[in-house]
């Protein structure tokens, strides 16, 4: 359970970095031991690879985003060895003048490093409609 | 590299099961050691949890899908301990009368079990447009 708590904290730090547009915190959130293995999918985007391109994308996204607050729900943490997989629903409240707030789902893969859990994969995707055929 | 090849084969088996609408092969692809940890996101869908609901969703999707063929590109495999993370782009050719074929990106997490690599997380998302702000 100690692992779970540490992973949950690392996961929360990612969203806090985004909320506060903190570029330094965003850099700390992501793994720098295997920079080529860093992968990020923003909702609706193609896959970005490599720590450099991924961090640049976050800088662009944060610069272009009005204030957003995330309420994470349905958070599940699965730790196996030095890998942790977090799956969750991102409920986003924005300051933009939109009729309804957005929902996305995310898979975040963390690696245990000497200085803690660092993000290797962030895959977020839009929830576009109701569940069909389920 | 032997691990990588085995993981690639497990990953390919997932898409072959879908292409051939093979329910038995789809069941074999997914982990049954920790059924509650199974997670699946179909493109644009909310997150489904649990082996039972996930397999039922695949049966529904396969029953409702005209023939599709997947060409995977940009496949990257990262193995650490008994966990493997595959990220790739799913290029889909369908038999439907559509103007253009679809593209999605996927993150697939496999666990090493006694009988091989089994899928624990499949997260696929639609690529909705061009990269912006990058």
Tab-separated table of C-alpha atoms in Angstrom:
chain	number	residue	atom	x	y	z
A	1	UNK	CA	0.000	0.000	0.000
A	2	UNK	CA	2.965	2.330	0.535
A	3	UNK	CA	3.743	1.893	-3.147
A	4	UNK	CA	0.161	2.683	-4.063
A	5	UNK	CA	0.227	5.904	-2.064
A	6	UNK	CA	3.499	7.010	-3.634
A	7	UNK	CA	2.187	6.270	-7.110
A	8	UNK	CA	-1.046	8.125	-6.409
A	9	UNK	CA	1.017	11.119	-5.282
A	10	UNK	CA	3.102	11.012	-8.461
A	11	UNK	CA	-0.084	10.794	-10.500
A	12	UNK	CA	-1.634	13.745	-8.662
A	13	UNK	CA	1.559	15.742	-9.223
A	14	UNK	CA	1.131	15.371	-12.976
A	15	UNK	CA	-2.316	16.929	-12.932
A	16	UNK	CA	-1.285	19.638	-10.482
A	17	UNK	CA	1.591	20.575	-12.784
A	18	UNK	CA	-0.914	20.958	-15.617
A	19	UNK	CA	-3.417	22.912	-13.501
A	20	UNK	CA	-0.770	25.353	-12.357
A	21	UNK	CA	1.036	25.435	-15.731
A	22	UNK	CA	4.242	24.644	-13.841
A	23	UNK	CA	6.790	23.695	-16.476
A	24	UNK	CA	9.408	22.708	-13.902
A	25	UNK	CA	6.991	20.387	-12.112
A	26	UNK	CA	5.951	18.904	-15.444
A	27	UNK	CA	9.620	18.176	-16.226
A	28	UNK	CA	10.058	16.502	-12.828
A	29	UNK	CA	6.961	14.366	-13.360
A	30	UNK	CA	8.377	12.701	-16.469
A	31	UNK	CA	11.090	10.065	-16.566
A	32	UNK	CA	14.575	11.174	-17.580
A	33	UNK	CA	16.347	7.807	-17.178
A	34	UNK	CA	15.036	6.439	-20.477
A	35	UNK	CA	14.076	9.621	-22.334
A	36	UNK	CA	13.534	7.810	-25.630
A	37	UNK	CA	10.842	5.612	-24.042
A	38	UNK	CA	8.682	8.569	-23.010
A	39	UNK	CA	5.301	8.493	-24.763
A	40	UNK	CA	2.389	10.907	-24.605
A	41	UNK	CA	-1.040	11.009	-26.213
A	42	UNK	CA	-3.096	14.124	-25.588
A	43	UNK	CA	-6.846	13.593	-26.192
A	44	UNK	CA	-7.427	13.199	-29.927
A	45	UNK	CA	-3.750	13.623	-30.776
A	46	UNK	CA	-1.358	11.238	-32.462
A	47	UNK	CA	1.345	9.613	-30.359
A	48	UNK	CA	4.325	11.739	-29.343
A	49	UNK	CA	7.598	10.008	-28.493
A	50	UNK	CA	10.660	11.200	-26.623
A	51	UNK	CA	11.020	13.360	-23.530
A	52	UNK	CA	11.918	16.481	-25.517
A	53	UNK	CA	8.936	16.476	-27.899
A	54	UNK	CA	6.581	15.451	-25.093
A	55	UNK	CA	7.673	18.271	-22.777
A	56	UNK	CA	7.468	20.775	-25.623
A	57	UNK	CA	3.912	19.624	-26.313
A	58	UNK	CA	2.976	20.198	-22.673
A	59	UNK	CA	4.457	23.677	-22.748
A	60	UNK	CA	2.353	24.450	-25.800
A	61	UNK	CA	-0.785	22.910	-24.312
A	62	UNK	CA	-0.352	24.726	-21.007
A	63	UNK	CA	0.333	28.036	-22.740
A	64	UNK	CA	-2.811	27.633	-24.812
A	65	UNK	CA	-5.159	26.457	-22.077
A	66	UNK	CA	-7.375	28.583	-19.888
A	67	UNK	CA	-7.531	27.504	-16.263
A	68	UNK	CA	-8.521	23.880	-15.875
A	69	UNK	CA	-9.149	21.858	-12.766
A	70	UNK	CA	-9.113	18.074	-12.749
A	71	UNK	CA	-11.254	15.844	-10.620
A	72	UNK	CA	-9.958	12.313	-10.973
A	73	UNK	CA	-12.432	9.510	-10.448
A	74	UNK	CA	-12.306	5.734	-10.813
A	75	UNK	CA	-8.576	5.750	-10.043
A	76	UNK	CA	-6.983	2.294	-10.056
A	77	UNK	CA	-3.311	1.617	-9.315
A	78	UNK	CA	-1.591	-1.643	-10.264
A	79	UNK	CA	2.023	-1.985	-9.113
A	80	UNK	CA	4.158	-4.887	-10.317
A	81	UNK	CA	7.878	-4.725	-9.656
A	82	UNK	CA	9.180	-1.318	-10.652
A	83	UNK	CA	6.253	-0.506	-12.914
A	84	UNK	CA	2.975	1.079	-11.907
A	85	UNK	CA	-0.056	1.469	-14.122
A	86	UNK	CA	-2.654	4.060	-13.146
A	87	UNK	CA	-5.996	4.158	-14.934
A	88	UNK	CA	-8.504	6.878	-14.205
A	89	UNK	CA	-11.197	9.178	-15.501
A	90	UNK	CA	-10.240	12.838	-15.870
A	91	UNK	CA	-13.176	15.120	-15.170
A	92	UNK	CA	-12.187	18.563	-16.347
A	93	UNK	CA	-13.670	21.853	-15.224
A	94	UNK	CA	-12.597	24.765	-17.373
A	95	UNK	CA	-13.025	28.489	-17.197
A	96	UNK	CA	-13.982	28.567	-20.849
A	97	UNK	CA	-17.486	29.428	-21.866
A	98	UNK	CA	-18.570	25.950	-22.823
A	99	UNK	CA	-21.939	24.355	-22.370
A	100	UNK	CA	-20.578	21.322	-20.645
A	101	UNK	CA	-17.319	20.206	-19.169
A	102	UNK	CA	-15.252	17.519	-20.735
A	103	UNK	CA	-14.419	14.016	-19.670
A	104	UNK	CA	-11.440	11.944	-20.687
A	105	UNK	CA	-9.928	8.653	-19.630
A	106	UNK	CA	-6.230	8.120	-19.024
A	107	UNK	CA	-3.661	5.380	-18.672
A	108	UNK	CA	-0.463	6.503	-16.945
A	109	UNK	CA	2.560	4.219	-16.671
A	110	UNK	CA	5.178	5.081	-14.039
A	111	UNK	CA	8.653	3.613	-13.495
A	112	UNK	CA	10.289	3.402	-10.106
A	113	UNK	CA	13.570	5.328	-10.227
A	114	UNK	CA	16.159	6.216	-7.581
A	115	UNK	CA	14.324	9.463	-6.869
A	116	UNK	CA	10.787	8.096	-7.018
A	117	UNK	CA	8.075	7.247	-9.512
A	118	UNK	CA	8.475	8.960	-12.870
A	119	UNK	CA	5.979	9.033	-15.712
A	120	UNK	CA	6.873	7.072	-18.832
A	121	UNK	CA	3.540	6.868	-20.674
A	122	UNK	CA	0.532	9.184	-20.520
A	123	UNK	CA	-2.324	8.200	-22.792
A	124	UNK	CA	-5.457	10.321	-22.522
A	125	UNK	CA	-8.470	10.045	-24.775
A	126	UNK	CA	-11.772	11.838	-25.131
A	127	UNK	CA	-15.017	10.161	-24.099
A	128	UNK	CA	-17.038	10.996	-27.170
A	129	UNK	CA	-20.444	9.590	-26.384
A	130	UNK	CA	-22.428	7.072	-24.531
A	131	UNK	CA	-21.427	3.481	-24.260
A	132	UNK	CA	-22.906	1.594	-27.181
A	133	UNK	CA	-23.533	-2.093	-27.619
A	134	UNK	CA	-22.455	-2.702	-24.019
B	1	UNK	CA	15.173	-9.319	-27.547
B	2	UNK	CA	13.482	-12.685	-27.042
B	3	UNK	CA	11.073	-10.940	-24.699
B	4	UNK	CA	10.413	-8.262	-27.274
B	5	UNK	CA	9.565	-10.848	-29.923
B	6	UNK	CA	7.197	-12.698	-27.606
B	7	UNK	CA	5.470	-9.468	-26.639
B	8	UNK	CA	5.159	-8.423	-30.279
B	9	UNK	CA	3.566	-11.795	-31.017
B	10	UNK	CA	1.088	-11.378	-28.152
B	11	UNK	CA	0.288	-7.904	-29.413
B	12	UNK	CA	-0.246	-9.144	-32.970
B	13	UNK	CA	-2.513	-11.912	-31.641
B	14	UNK	CA	-4.826	-9.304	-30.151
B	15	UNK	CA	-5.360	-7.611	-33.489
B	16	UNK	CA	-5.667	-10.905	-35.351
B	17	UNK	CA	-8.383	-11.984	-32.903
B	18	UNK	CA	-10.269	-8.779	-33.694
B	19	UNK	CA	-9.771	-9.109	-37.458
B	20	UNK	CA	-11.057	-12.658	-37.482
B	21	UNK	CA	-13.752	-12.004	-34.845
B	22	UNK	CA	-12.336	-14.973	-32.927
B	23	UNK	CA	-13.915	-14.825	-29.476
B	24	UNK	CA	-11.793	-17.700	-28.146
B	25	UNK	CA	-8.570	-16.044	-29.271
B	26	UNK	CA	-9.736	-12.761	-27.744
B	27	UNK	CA	-10.318	-14.537	-24.419
B	28	UNK	CA	-6.836	-16.074	-24.581
B	29	UNK	CA	-5.263	-12.695	-25.305
B	30	UNK	CA	-6.512	-11.172	-22.055
B	31	UNK	CA	-5.139	-11.875	-18.604
B	32	UNK	CA	-7.149	-14.184	-16.362
B	33	UNK	CA	-4.779	-14.199	-13.356
B	34	UNK	CA	-5.951	-10.809	-12.099
B	35	UNK	CA	-9.333	-10.444	-13.822
B	36	UNK	CA	-10.312	-7.389	-11.786
B	37	UNK	CA	-7.271	-5.475	-13.070
B	38	UNK	CA	-8.275	-5.848	-16.722
B	39	UNK	CA	-8.954	-2.458	-18.324
B	40	UNK	CA	-10.081	-1.567	-21.833
B	41	UNK	CA	-10.781	1.701	-23.628
B	42	UNK	CA	-12.209	1.417	-27.123
B	43	UNK	CA	-11.707	4.601	-29.190
B	44	UNK	CA	-13.983	7.307	-27.820
B	45	UNK	CA	-15.416	5.072	-25.106
B	46	UNK	CA	-15.288	5.402	-21.366
B	47	UNK	CA	-13.077	3.018	-19.403
B	48	UNK	CA	-14.282	-0.549	-18.962
B	49	UNK	CA	-12.973	-2.559	-16.011
B	50	UNK	CA	-12.935	-6.293	-15.342
B	51	UNK	CA	-12.316	-9.245	-17.620
B	52	UNK	CA	-16.021	-10.083	-17.956
B	53	UNK	CA	-17.254	-6.646	-19.041
B	54	UNK	CA	-14.222	-6.159	-21.283
B	55	UNK	CA	-14.702	-9.473	-23.113
B	56	UNK	CA	-18.424	-8.777	-23.507
B	57	UNK	CA	-17.576	-5.411	-25.052
B	58	UNK	CA	-15.281	-7.100	-27.558
B	59	UNK	CA	-17.970	-9.597	-28.495
B	60	UNK	CA	-20.340	-6.706	-29.130
B	61	UNK	CA	-17.753	-4.726	-31.078
B	62	UNK	CA	-16.746	-7.712	-33.209
B	63	UNK	CA	-20.380	-8.618	-33.897
B	64	UNK	CA	-21.077	-5.069	-35.031
B	65	UNK	CA	-17.986	-4.506	-37.138
B	66	UNK	CA	-17.593	-5.147	-40.830
B	67	UNK	CA	-14.264	-6.651	-41.828
B	68	UNK	CA	-11.328	-4.628	-40.622
B	69	UNK	CA	-7.649	-5.092	-41.198
B	70	UNK	CA	-5.021	-3.495	-39.003
B	71	UNK	CA	-1.651	-2.250	-40.109
B	72	UNK	CA	0.356	-1.423	-37.038
B	73	UNK	CA	3.040	1.214	-37.388
B	74	UNK	CA	5.396	2.970	-34.964
B	75	UNK	CA	5.364	-0.082	-32.677
B	76	UNK	CA	7.526	0.315	-29.569
B	77	UNK	CA	7.972	-2.371	-26.912
B	78	UNK	CA	9.311	-1.623	-23.424
B	79	UNK	CA	9.829	-4.651	-21.179
B	80	UNK	CA	10.670	-4.182	-17.490
B	81	UNK	CA	10.475	-7.233	-15.255
B	82	UNK	CA	7.205	-9.031	-15.880
B	83	UNK	CA	5.496	-6.043	-17.452
B	84	UNK	CA	5.580	-5.018	-21.093
B	85	UNK	CA	4.204	-1.803	-22.524
B	86	UNK	CA	3.483	-1.674	-26.244
B	87	UNK	CA	2.648	1.627	-27.897
B	88	UNK	CA	1.637	1.769	-31.532
B	89	UNK	CA	-0.466	3.388	-34.202
B	90	UNK	CA	-3.414	1.357	-35.469
B	91	UNK	CA	-4.064	2.000	-39.136
B	92	UNK	CA	-7.431	0.502	-39.956
B	93	UNK	CA	-8.682	-0.550	-43.360
B	94	UNK	CA	-12.382	-1.335	-43.402
B	95	UNK	CA	-14.763	-2.763	-45.938
B	96	UNK	CA	-17.259	-0.053	-45.130
B	97	UNK	CA	-18.030	2.592	-47.688
B	98	UNK	CA	-16.152	5.404	-46.026
B	99	UNK	CA	-14.241	8.188	-47.630
B	100	UNK	CA	-11.125	7.601	-45.619
B	101	UNK	CA	-9.795	4.976	-43.329
B	102	UNK	CA	-9.335	5.587	-39.665
B	103	UNK	CA	-6.282	5.936	-37.506
B	104	UNK	CA	-6.002	5.352	-33.793
B	105	UNK	CA	-3.189	5.116	-31.277
B	106	UNK	CA	-2.952	2.434	-28.631
B	107	UNK	CA	-1.173	1.632	-25.396
B	108	UNK	CA	-1.219	-2.072	-24.516
B	109	UNK	CA	0.124	-3.359	-21.188
B	110	UNK	CA	0.977	-7.055	-20.956
B	111	UNK	CA	1.857	-9.151	-17.889
B	112	UNK	CA	4.151	-12.151	-18.038
B	113	UNK	CA	2.232	-15.188	-16.807
B	114	UNK	CA	3.079	-18.902	-16.609
B	115	UNK	CA	1.609	-19.408	-20.077
B	116	UNK	CA	2.976	-16.292	-21.696
B	117	UNK	CA	2.218	-12.601	-22.063
B	118	UNK	CA	-1.385	-11.694	-21.355
B	119	UNK	CA	-3.064	-8.352	-21.960
B	120	UNK	CA	-4.026	-6.342	-18.891
B	121	UNK	CA	-4.684	-2.885	-20.345
B	122	UNK	CA	-5.739	-1.880	-23.860
B	123	UNK	CA	-6.233	1.848	-24.350
B	124	UNK	CA	-7.051	2.941	-27.887
B	125	UNK	CA	-7.997	6.449	-28.904
B	126	UNK	CA	-8.994	8.174	-32.104
B	127	UNK	CA	-6.642	10.560	-33.850
B	128	UNK	CA	-9.082	13.374	-34.488
B	129	UNK	CA	-7.045	15.879	-36.387
B	130	UNK	CA	-3.690	17.294	-37.109
B	131	UNK	CA	-1.161	18.022	-34.454
B	132	UNK	CA	-1.726	21.538	-33.204
B	133	UNK	CA	0.600	23.871	-31.381
B	134	UNK	CA	3.432	21.379	-31.770
